[in-house]
Amino acid sequence: MKEPNLKKMKWLLTLFLLNIASFYATAQQTNVTGTVTDVQGVPIPGVNIVQKGTTNGVVSDFDGNYTINLNDGSDILIFTYIGYRSTEEEVGSKTIVNITLSEDTQALDEVVVIGYGTQRKSDLTGSVASVSSEDITQVPSSRVDQVLQGRAAGVQVTQTSGAPGAGTVIRVRGGNSITGSNEPLWVIDGIVVGTNFNLNNINANDIKSIEILKDASSIAIYGSRGANGVVLVTTKNGAGAGSGKPQVSVGLYTSMQMVPEQPDMLTQAEQIAFTNESARFRSAAEPFPNAPSSYPDNDWYDLLMDPSPIYNADISIAGSSENGNVNYYNSLNFFDQDGIIKSSGIQKYIFRSNLDIRLNDKLKTGFRINYSRISQDNGVVSFGNAFAILPTQPIYNDDGTFNGFDEVIGTPFSNPIANIALNTNETFTNNLLATAYLEYKPWENWMIRSTFSPEFNNTKQNRFISSQSPDLLIVDDLGRASVRTVASNGWNNENTIQYQSDFSENHNLTLLGGASFQKVSTEVTEAEAFGITSDAVGFNNLGFSDPTRSVINSDYTGFQIASFFGRINYSYKDKYLFTLVGRTDGSSVFASGNKYEFYPSVAGAWKISEEGFMQNQSFFKDLKLRTSYGKSGNQAIGPYRTLGLLTEANTTLNGSEIPGLTLGRPSNPSLKWETTTSFDIALEASMFGGALFTEFNYYQKETNDLLLDVTIPRQTGFTSQLQNVGSLENKGWELLVNSKNIQNDNFSWNSTLTLSSNKNKILDLGGVDFIDVTVDEILGSGNTRLIVGQPVPVFTGVRYLGTWKSQEEIDASGLTSPQVVGGSRFEDLNGDGIISTEDNVVLGDPTPDLIFGLQNTFTYKNLDFSFHFQGTKGNEVFNLRTRNHYFNRGETTKFGDLRNRWTESNTTSDIPRAGADSVTNTPSNSEYVEDGSHVRLKTARLAYNFPMDKMGWGDTVKNMSLYVSGSNLLLFSDFRLIDPETSSFGRNGLGNIAQGYSNGEYPNPRVVTLGLNVTF
């Protein structure tokens, strides 16, 4: 890893220290001021503060701050808030009164963040899932999206790989698009950062809460950006921490990543026997004529993987001025992870500064700054290919140089040990995400807010393949290198005006209106050089190469969005709730006439428990029925897709070849937004005095105007054109159960269960019954299809029927292609004598029938223990490694299943004989598709909270805890490659729909962590 730029770090430290000093900038205030927080120091907005015996009162703001002028009489303040115990505090001569409210387990009602505001959970008319900071920091993680797995009903989170810094695929209530992204929109502190924001840039310890908006009522405020759900991230702001004195928190942990279980493969001796057997069947010479002991026995799994450490250090300084007018939160984070596969790793430096200043009773301002510097070793070894290498393959030649030739195949060999020693693949990223806001309250109940949020992202990737690479030396080639830079700059401006008022005792009205503007541009430059003779400068001087082979590319993309939105929240008697939302979005990616679209939604809720007929029962504490209906959208395409595309094409003029351009893609100015219409109905119930809370949701979504490549007449000069023609639907249910099983002074036990199921179905594909998607060039088309009436996508192929047991069976089959006894037998579905895609059937799909998560938390005196299980049921995985490790010849390693293969002494086996593939073609078939159901012990944590007062440290140390935790400790699965949670194609491009494919991705390690958290 490279060291960060010292000048940048000095600049950051200077800004960090200057910001810490801001708490001294306080304004004189004769009023009583303060901050209301919970026991964890998190500010509580909406707390009623009343002077006892009077009607004089105020309400705490979003940051938990309040200011009250005391009238003559009582100097006692009463603090009340639903879900917390009422507290009385005598003021006396104090001008600052900070209060910590403890939860009332009999009446818990949290405040959640929604689009452009906050709301009590009991007042929600939409579907919002919340994840607290405690859940986020329970078990250390390099990325916050990894923590969401199994914690929110209706949200499927899939780890793409176990590589350091690897992301996830997230589906909120299923996927809505085929061509466009299905990832949710991320909004960080009100900044719309899009669907592809690199979450490595955010320190999980800085996050106060995460809310996931799921239904039409909650996501419509984000219009065309919200069809796939919205994830709102709110960072800490320091309110309630300190009171004139900074609160310093330090978090340290170190982890050890353990190499996970290895897939069962044939041993060296078994592999030699298989390879020789395969050669004999083909009448070829045996590659290994001697005893197995005379050949190498290299365990490539062991050679390329090692237990590896993780180091993390967090320091934050937070607090507020004595009068509560200034709140600040500043943090520095260092994270360093070596991958379990050699030559992979990530190192991160993250700086955050959040500042809020109340200038007077009407004016407030502040900013959020997040800067990250990431150095990443991407690895030069593919795990899937590495364990395909025969154990007999030598690492070194007799003279000690790296071996680069495979004697079995007779071709050059990419030696992974040599690649690690000689080659480079690294990425450096600098990201600055910031926002500045101004908040003005011209009159009581009115608030005007404006924010400006720039983002600057610069990435540089260096690749170098040494001229000493043994496979290049074999073919007498030289080294190669490439440098790729990506510079992305953008800004976002949000402007809102809000009015909130109570009319008499029965009516409450909140009006919100706003306008949003965003612009993003990205420039890409890439240069690739070949024929590099020396390793001396590597990728730092691409000029040391063969200029006739150099490749230079550059690209520019940009888009703009303008939006106008509004929301009405109305409640009557705090029993009947109504929400109306509308947003108009305009995007530059569409042609004139289709740039703007309007997205409305309506929602209502009925607090049944507030009705008179419910007052004489004790079973339900709270009971609410809610429903919503509305529309949201998806751009689904990148910039310039409505335009024709020019491609390079050479032509001949006067006998000479000259370069030229031709139209490579037809234009379509009629393209418009994909639109998703959603319906949601839910029942929320709090029972047994609040000890049990349940929430059940049923939803149905339909997406129309899907953007698909449609076949067009060849007379146009093209074969296909992107058009709005398709539709699909998602429908399903979600169940959340929170249970306070035991609550007493010394012991508590809480449980959370999430269950969800989503059924995805294609309704229309533009008039065709199916579209083939090619995910593997060797398997060809037909292994994956989009089929009307089926999920997106389905795995297709022929049925594998085992092996041929006799020549008589083959003769009776009517197959015209060559077959062999002991070889693979496939179903000729249409009876035409040929095994082809015409015989394909649906073999499964990657969508689970059930997604679940179970969290249990135990507290005994100063000890905390928690564990979290998550998993899926009913999904299939397409194992792309099956072709090499089950069907193919002996040049690659084989699954352990093949110990029981067909042989002349084992003629009842349904596993094909060695070498049979040389006679029989192996199409996509049911043996590739495996059950992906699994249960994982995602996390477990044991912590001891030191009793500071008893230890005599209470005046210096506020709290201190020591913990040990584990991740991915247990996995229950029948998948051949061990871990079925995979995404071979990632989250973009083909990965947008082709989920559930495994090609031997970087494995997920078991991680054990020891950590210490201290707050001064």
Coordinates of C-alpha atoms in Angstrom, one line a residue, residues 156-597:
Q156 CA -31.9 -8.7 0.1
V157 CA -28.2 -8.0 0.5
T158 CA -25.8 -10.3 -1.3
Q159 CA -22.0 -10.1 -0.9
T160 CA -20.4 -10.0 -4.3
S161 CA -17.1 -11.5 -3.0
G162 CA -14.9 -11.7 0.0
A163 CA -12.2 -9.4 -1.4
P164 CA -11.2 -6.4 0.7
G165 CA -13.5 -3.5 -0.1
A166 CA -15.9 -5.6 -2.2
G167 CA -19.4 -4.3 -2.3
T168 CA -22.8 -5.9 -2.2
V169 CA -25.9 -6.3 -4.4
I170 CA -29.0 -4.8 -2.8
R171 CA -32.5 -5.5 -3.9
V172 CA -35.4 -3.7 -2.1
R173 CA -38.5 -5.6 -2.8
G174 CA -37.0 -7.2 -5.9
G175 CA -35.6 -5.8 -9.1
N176 CA -37.7 -3.4 -11.3
S177 CA -35.6 -3.1 -14.4
I178 CA -33.8 -5.3 -17.0
T179 CA -31.6 -2.7 -18.8
G180 CA -31.3 -0.2 -16.0
S181 CA -29.8 -0.4 -12.5
N182 CA -31.8 -2.2 -9.8
E183 CA -29.7 -0.8 -6.9
P184 CA -31.3 1.6 -4.4
L185 CA -30.6 5.3 -4.3
W186 CA -28.2 6.3 -1.6
V187 CA -28.7 9.6 0.2
I188 CA -26.0 10.7 2.7
D189 CA -26.9 13.6 5.0
G190 CA -29.4 14.7 2.4
I191 CA -26.9 14.5 -0.5
V192 CA -28.1 12.3 -3.4
V193 CA -25.0 10.3 -4.2
G194 CA -26.6 7.9 -6.6
T195 CA -26.7 4.1 -6.9
N196 CA -23.0 3.4 -7.5
F197 CA -21.4 5.5 -4.8
N198 CA -18.4 3.7 -3.3
L199 CA -19.4 3.0 0.2
N200 CA -15.7 2.4 1.2
N201 CA -15.6 6.2 1.4
I202 CA -17.8 6.3 4.5
N203 CA -16.7 5.3 8.0
A204 CA -19.4 3.1 9.6
N205 CA -18.6 4.6 13.0
D206 CA -19.6 8.0 11.8
I207 CA -23.2 6.9 11.1
K208 CA -26.1 7.7 13.5
S209 CA -28.8 5.8 11.7
I210 CA -29.9 4.2 8.4
E211 CA -33.4 4.3 7.0
I212 CA -34.5 2.3 4.0
L213 CA -37.6 3.7 2.2
K214 CA -39.5 0.9 0.5
D215 CA -43.0 1.8 -0.6
A216 CA -44.5 4.4 -2.9
S217 CA -45.4 6.9 -0.1
S218 CA -41.9 7.1 1.2
I219 CA -39.9 6.9 -2.1
A220 CA -42.1 9.2 -4.3
I221 CA -40.4 12.2 -2.8
Y222 CA -37.3 11.1 -4.8
G223 CA -39.3 10.6 -8.0
S224 CA -37.3 9.1 -10.8
R225 CA -34.5 8.1 -8.5
G226 CA -36.5 6.1 -6.0
A227 CA -38.1 3.1 -7.9
N228 CA -35.5 0.7 -6.4
G229 CA -35.8 2.0 -2.9
V230 CA -33.9 4.7 -1.1
V231 CA -31.3 4.3 1.6
L232 CA -30.9 7.4 3.9
V233 CA -27.7 7.6 5.9
T234 CA -27.5 10.2 8.7
T235 CA -24.1 10.9 10.3
K236 CA -23.5 12.0 13.9
N237 CA -23.6 15.7 14.7
G238 CA -22.3 15.9 18.3
A239 CA -25.5 17.3 19.8
G240 CA -25.8 16.2 23.4
A241 CA -22.1 15.2 23.6
G242 CA -20.1 17.5 25.9
S243 CA -21.9 20.6 27.0
G244 CA -18.9 23.0 26.7
K245 CA -16.4 20.2 27.1
P246 CA -15.4 18.0 24.1
Q247 CA -16.2 14.3 24.3
V248 CA -13.4 12.2 22.9
S249 CA -14.1 8.7 21.7
V250 CA -11.5 6.2 20.7
G251 CA -12.2 2.9 19.0
L252 CA -9.5 0.3 18.3
Y253 CA -9.7 -3.2 16.9
T254 CA -7.7 -5.8 15.3
S255 CA -9.1 -8.8 13.4
M256 CA -7.7 -12.0 12.0
Q257 CA -9.3 -13.4 8.8
M258 CA -9.3 -17.2 8.7
V259 CA -9.1 -19.1 5.4
P260 CA -12.5 -20.7 4.9
E261 CA -13.3 -24.3 4.1
Q262 CA -11.9 -25.6 0.8
P263 CA -14.2 -27.1 -1.8
D264 CA -13.9 -30.9 -1.9
M265 CA -11.6 -31.8 -4.9
L266 CA -9.7 -34.9 -5.9
T267 CA -6.4 -35.5 -4.2
Q268 CA -3.2 -35.4 -6.2
A269 CA -3.1 -39.2 -6.6
E270 CA -6.9 -39.3 -7.5
Q271 CA -6.4 -36.5 -10.0
I272 CA -3.5 -38.3 -11.7
A273 CA -5.6 -41.4 -12.0
F274 CA -8.5 -39.4 -13.5
T275 CA -6.2 -37.6 -16.0
N276 CA -4.6 -40.8 -17.1
E277 CA -7.9 -42.5 -17.4
S278 CA -9.2 -39.6 -19.5
A279 CA -6.2 -39.9 -21.8
R280 CA -6.5 -43.6 -22.3
F281 CA -10.2 -43.2 -23.2
R282 CA -9.1 -40.9 -26.0
S283 CA -6.3 -43.2 -27.0
A284 CA -3.8 -40.5 -26.0
A285 CA -0.5 -41.0 -24.1
E286 CA -0.8 -40.9 -20.3
P287 CA 0.5 -37.6 -19.0
F288 CA 1.6 -39.2 -15.7
P289 CA 3.1 -42.6 -16.5
N290 CA 5.1 -42.8 -13.2
A291 CA 4.0 -43.2 -9.6
P292 CA 2.2 -40.1 -8.1
S293 CA 5.0 -39.6 -5.6
S294 CA 7.3 -38.7 -8.5
Y295 CA 5.3 -35.6 -9.3
P296 CA 4.7 -32.3 -7.4
D297 CA 1.8 -32.2 -5.0
N298 CA 1.1 -28.5 -4.8
D299 CA -1.9 -27.3 -2.7
W300 CA -2.6 -24.2 -4.6
Y301 CA -5.3 -23.3 -2.2
D302 CA -2.8 -23.2 0.6
L303 CA 0.0 -21.6 -1.5
L304 CA -2.1 -18.6 -2.5
M305 CA -4.1 -18.0 0.8
D306 CA -3.0 -17.1 4.3
P307 CA -4.8 -15.9 7.5
S308 CA -4.5 -12.1 7.3
P309 CA -5.0 -9.2 9.7
I310 CA -7.2 -6.2 9.8
Y311 CA -6.3 -3.1 11.7
N312 CA -8.7 -0.2 12.5
A313 CA -8.4 3.0 14.5
D314 CA -11.1 5.5 15.1
I315 CA -10.9 8.8 17.0
S316 CA -13.8 11.3 17.2
I317 CA -14.2 14.6 19.1
A318 CA -17.7 15.8 19.5
G319 CA -19.6 18.2 21.7
S320 CA -21.5 21.5 21.9
S321 CA -20.9 24.9 23.3
E322 CA -22.2 25.8 26.7
N323 CA -25.2 27.5 25.4
G324 CA -25.9 24.7 22.9
N325 CA -25.6 27.0 19.8
V326 CA -22.7 25.2 18.3
N327 CA -22.5 21.4 17.8
Y328 CA -19.6 19.7 16.2
Y329 CA -18.4 16.2 15.4
N330 CA -15.0 15.4 14.0
S331 CA -13.4 12.1 13.3
L332 CA -10.4 10.4 11.8
N333 CA -10.4 6.7 10.7
F334 CA -7.6 4.4 9.6
F335 CA -8.4 1.0 8.2
D336 CA -5.9 -1.5 6.8
Q337 CA -6.9 -5.0 5.6
D338 CA -4.7 -7.6 3.9
G339 CA -6.7 -10.0 1.8
I340 CA -6.6 -13.8 2.5
I341 CA -5.5 -14.2 -1.1
K342 CA -2.0 -12.8 -1.5
S343 CA -1.6 -9.5 -3.4
S344 CA -5.0 -8.2 -2.4
G345 CA -5.9 -5.6 0.3
I346 CA -7.2 -2.2 1.0
Q347 CA -6.1 0.7 3.1
K348 CA -8.3 3.7 3.9
Y349 CA -7.9 7.1 5.5
I350 CA -11.2 8.9 6.2
F351 CA -11.7 12.3 7.7
R352 CA -15.1 13.7 8.7
S353 CA -16.1 17.1 10.1
N354 CA -19.8 18.0 10.9
L355 CA -20.6 21.5 12.3
D356 CA -23.9 23.1 13.1
I357 CA -24.1 26.8 14.3
R358 CA -27.3 28.5 15.5
L359 CA -26.6 32.1 14.7
N360 CA -29.8 33.4 16.4
D361 CA -33.4 32.2 17.0
K362 CA -34.1 32.3 13.3
L363 CA -30.9 31.4 11.5
K364 CA -28.8 28.3 11.5
T365 CA -26.0 27.1 9.3
G366 CA -23.5 24.3 9.1
F367 CA -21.6 21.9 6.9
R368 CA -20.7 18.2 6.4
I369 CA -17.3 17.3 5.0
N370 CA -16.1 13.7 4.3
Y371 CA -12.7 13.1 2.7
S372 CA -11.4 9.7 2.0
R373 CA -8.2 8.4 0.5
I374 CA -8.3 4.7 -0.5
S375 CA -5.4 2.5 -1.7
Q376 CA -6.4 -0.9 -3.0
D377 CA -4.5 -3.9 -4.2
N378 CA -6.9 -5.5 -6.6
G379 CA -5.0 -8.8 -6.7
V380 CA -3.4 -10.5 -9.7
V381 CA -4.7 -13.9 -9.0
S382 CA -8.2 -15.2 -9.8
F383 CA -9.3 -17.6 -7.1
G384 CA -11.6 -19.6 -9.3
N385 CA -8.8 -20.2 -11.9
A386 CA -6.2 -20.9 -9.2
F387 CA -7.9 -23.9 -7.7
A388 CA -8.4 -25.3 -11.3
I389 CA -4.6 -25.8 -11.6
L390 CA -3.5 -29.4 -11.3
P391 CA -1.5 -30.1 -8.1
T392 CA 1.2 -31.7 -10.4
Q393 CA 1.9 -28.4 -12.1
P394 CA 5.5 -27.3 -11.0
I395 CA 5.9 -23.8 -9.7
Y396 CA 9.6 -23.6 -10.6
N397 CA 11.8 -24.9 -13.3
D398 CA 14.9 -27.0 -12.5
D399 CA 17.1 -23.9 -12.7
G400 CA 14.9 -22.1 -10.1
T401 CA 13.1 -19.8 -12.5
F402 CA 9.4 -19.6 -12.6
N403 CA 7.7 -22.3 -14.6
G404 CA 5.4 -21.0 -17.4
F405 CA 4.5 -24.1 -19.4
D406 CA 1.8 -26.7 -18.8
E407 CA 3.1 -30.0 -20.0
V408 CA -0.3 -31.7 -19.8
I409 CA -2.0 -29.3 -22.1
G410 CA 1.1 -28.2 -24.0
T411 CA 0.4 -24.5 -23.7
P412 CA 1.8 -21.5 -21.7
F413 CA 0.7 -21.5 -18.1
S414 CA -0.1 -18.4 -16.1
N415 CA 1.8 -19.1 -12.9
P416 CA 0.0 -17.4 -10.0
I417 CA 3.0 -17.5 -7.7
A418 CA 5.0 -15.6 -10.4
N419 CA 2.1 -13.2 -11.0
I420 CA 2.1 -12.3 -7.3
A421 CA 5.9 -11.7 -7.3
L422 CA 6.1 -9.8 -10.6
N423 CA 2.9 -8.1 -11.5
T424 CA 0.8 -5.2 -10.2
N425 CA -2.9 -4.2 -10.2
E426 CA -3.6 -1.3 -7.9
T427 CA -6.2 1.5 -7.6
F428 CA -6.0 4.9 -5.7
T429 CA -9.1 6.9 -5.0
N430 CA -9.6 10.3 -3.6
N431 CA -13.2 11.4 -2.7
L432 CA -14.5 14.6 -1.3
L433 CA -18.2 14.7 -0.4
A434 CA -19.5 17.8 1.3
T435 CA -22.6 19.9 1.9
A436 CA -23.2 23.3 3.3
Y437 CA -26.7 24.5 4.4
L438 CA -28.5 27.5 5.6
E439 CA -31.7 27.2 7.6
Y440 CA -34.0 30.2 8.2
K441 CA -37.2 30.5 10.2
P442 CA -38.8 33.7 9.2
W443 CA -42.0 33.1 11.3
E444 CA -43.2 30.6 13.8
N445 CA -43.9 27.2 12.1
W446 CA -42.1 28.1 8.9
M447 CA -38.6 26.9 7.9
I448 CA -36.7 27.5 4.7
R449 CA -33.6 25.4 4.0
S450 CA -31.1 25.5 1.2
T451 CA -28.1 23.1 0.7
F452 CA -25.3 23.0 -1.8
S453 CA -23.4 19.7 -2.0
P454 CA -20.3 19.2 -4.2
E455 CA -18.6 15.9 -4.8
F456 CA -15.2 15.3 -6.3
N457 CA -14.0 11.8 -7.1
N458 CA -10.6 10.9 -8.7
T459 CA -9.5 7.4 -9.4
K460 CA -6.3 6.1 -10.9
Q461 CA -5.7 2.4 -11.7
N462 CA -2.2 1.1 -12.5
R463 CA -1.6 -2.3 -14.1
F464 CA 1.7 -3.9 -15.0
I465 CA 2.6 -7.3 -16.3
S466 CA 6.3 -8.0 -16.1
S467 CA 8.5 -8.9 -19.1
Q468 CA 9.8 -11.6 -16.9
S469 CA 6.4 -13.3 -16.6
P470 CA 7.1 -16.9 -17.5
D471 CA 4.1 -17.3 -19.8
L472 CA 5.3 -14.3 -21.8
L473 CA 8.8 -15.6 -22.0
I474 CA 7.5 -18.9 -23.5
V475 CA 5.9 -17.0 -26.4
D476 CA 8.8 -14.5 -26.7
D477 CA 6.6 -11.5 -25.8
L478 CA 7.5 -8.5 -23.6
G479 CA 5.8 -6.7 -20.7
R480 CA 2.7 -4.6 -20.8
A481 CA 1.2 -1.9 -18.7
S482 CA -1.8 0.4 -18.5
V483 CA -2.9 3.5 -16.7
R484 CA -6.6 4.5 -16.3
T485 CA -7.8 7.7 -14.7
V486 CA -11.4 8.6 -13.9
A487 CA -12.3 12.1 -12.8
S488 CA -15.9 12.6 -11.7
N489 CA -17.3 16.0 -10.5
G490 CA -20.8 16.9 -9.6
W491 CA -23.0 19.1 -7.4
N492 CA -26.4 18.9 -5.9
N493 CA -28.6 21.8 -4.8
E494 CA -31.7 21.2 -2.6
N495 CA -34.1 24.0 -1.6
T496 CA -37.1 23.4 0.7
I497 CA -39.7 25.4 2.5
Q498 CA -41.8 23.7 5.2
Y499 CA -44.8 24.8 7.2
Q500 CA -46.0 22.9 10.3
S501 CA -48.9 23.8 12.6
D502 CA -51.5 22.4 14.9
F503 CA -55.1 23.6 14.3
S504 CA -57.0 23.4 17.6
E505 CA -56.4 20.1 19.3
N506 CA -57.5 17.8 16.5
H507 CA -55.7 18.9 13.4
N508 CA -52.0 18.8 12.5
L509 CA -50.7 19.8 9.1
T510 CA -47.2 19.8 7.6
L511 CA -46.5 21.2 4.2
L512 CA -43.3 20.7 2.3
G513 CA -42.3 22.1 -1.1
G514 CA -38.9 22.1 -2.8
A515 CA -36.7 22.1 -5.8
S516 CA -33.6 20.1 -6.5
F517 CA -30.9 20.5 -9.2
Q518 CA -28.0 18.1 -9.9
K519 CA -25.2 18.0 -12.4
V520 CA -22.6 15.3 -12.8
S521 CA -19.8 14.9 -15.4
T522 CA -17.2 12.1 -15.7
E523 CA -14.0 12.0 -17.8
V524 CA -12.1 8.8 -18.4
T525 CA -8.6 8.5 -19.9
E526 CA -6.8 5.3 -20.5
A527 CA -3.5 4.3 -22.1
E528 CA -2.2 0.8 -22.7
A529 CA 1.4 -0.1 -23.8
F530 CA 2.9 -3.3 -25.1
G531 CA 6.4 -4.5 -25.7
I532 CA 7.9 -3.1 -22.5
T533 CA 11.5 -4.3 -22.3
S534 CA 12.3 -3.4 -18.8
D535 CA 10.7 -3.6 -15.4
A536 CA 12.6 -0.6 -14.1
V537 CA 9.8 1.9 -14.5
G538 CA 6.8 -0.3 -14.8
F539 CA 3.6 1.7 -15.6
N540 CA 5.3 5.0 -14.7
N541 CA 6.7 5.5 -18.3
L542 CA 4.5 3.9 -20.9
G543 CA 6.8 5.4 -23.6
F544 CA 9.3 2.5 -23.0
S545 CA 7.2 0.3 -25.3
D546 CA 6.4 -0.6 -28.9
P547 CA 4.6 2.5 -30.2
T548 CA 2.9 0.6 -33.0
R549 CA 0.9 -1.5 -30.4
S550 CA -0.1 1.3 -28.0
V551 CA -3.8 1.8 -27.3
I552 CA -5.2 5.2 -26.2
N553 CA -8.9 5.8 -25.2
S554 CA -10.8 8.6 -23.6
D555 CA -14.4 9.2 -22.8
Y556 CA -16.8 11.9 -21.4
T557 CA -20.3 11.6 -20.0
G558 CA -22.5 14.0 -18.2
F559 CA -26.1 14.5 -17.2
Q560 CA -28.3 17.0 -15.4
I561 CA -31.5 16.6 -13.4
A562 CA -34.0 19.2 -12.3
S563 CA -36.8 18.4 -9.9
F564 CA -39.7 20.0 -8.2
F565 CA -41.6 18.3 -5.4
G566 CA -44.1 18.7 -2.6
R567 CA -45.6 16.7 0.3
I568 CA -48.6 17.1 2.5
N569 CA -48.9 15.4 5.9
Y570 CA -52.2 15.7 7.8
S571 CA -53.5 14.0 10.9
Y572 CA -56.9 14.3 12.6
K573 CA -57.1 13.6 16.3
D574 CA -53.7 11.7 16.0
K575 CA -55.8 8.8 14.7
Y576 CA -56.3 9.4 11.0
L577 CA -53.2 10.1 9.0
F578 CA -52.9 11.2 5.4
T579 CA -49.9 11.8 3.1
L580 CA -49.9 13.2 -0.5
V581 CA -46.6 13.4 -2.4
G582 CA -45.7 14.6 -5.9
R583 CA -42.5 15.1 -7.7
T584 CA -41.6 16.2 -11.3
D585 CA -38.2 15.2 -12.6
G586 CA -36.5 16.3 -15.8
S587 CA -33.4 14.6 -17.1
S588 CA -31.0 15.5 -19.8
V589 CA -30.5 11.8 -20.9
F590 CA -33.9 11.9 -22.7
A591 CA -34.7 13.8 -25.9
S592 CA -37.1 16.8 -26.1
G593 CA -40.6 15.9 -25.3
N594 CA -39.7 13.0 -22.9
K595 CA -37.4 14.8 -20.5
Y596 CA -40.0 15.4 -17.7
E597 CA -42.2 13.0 -15.8

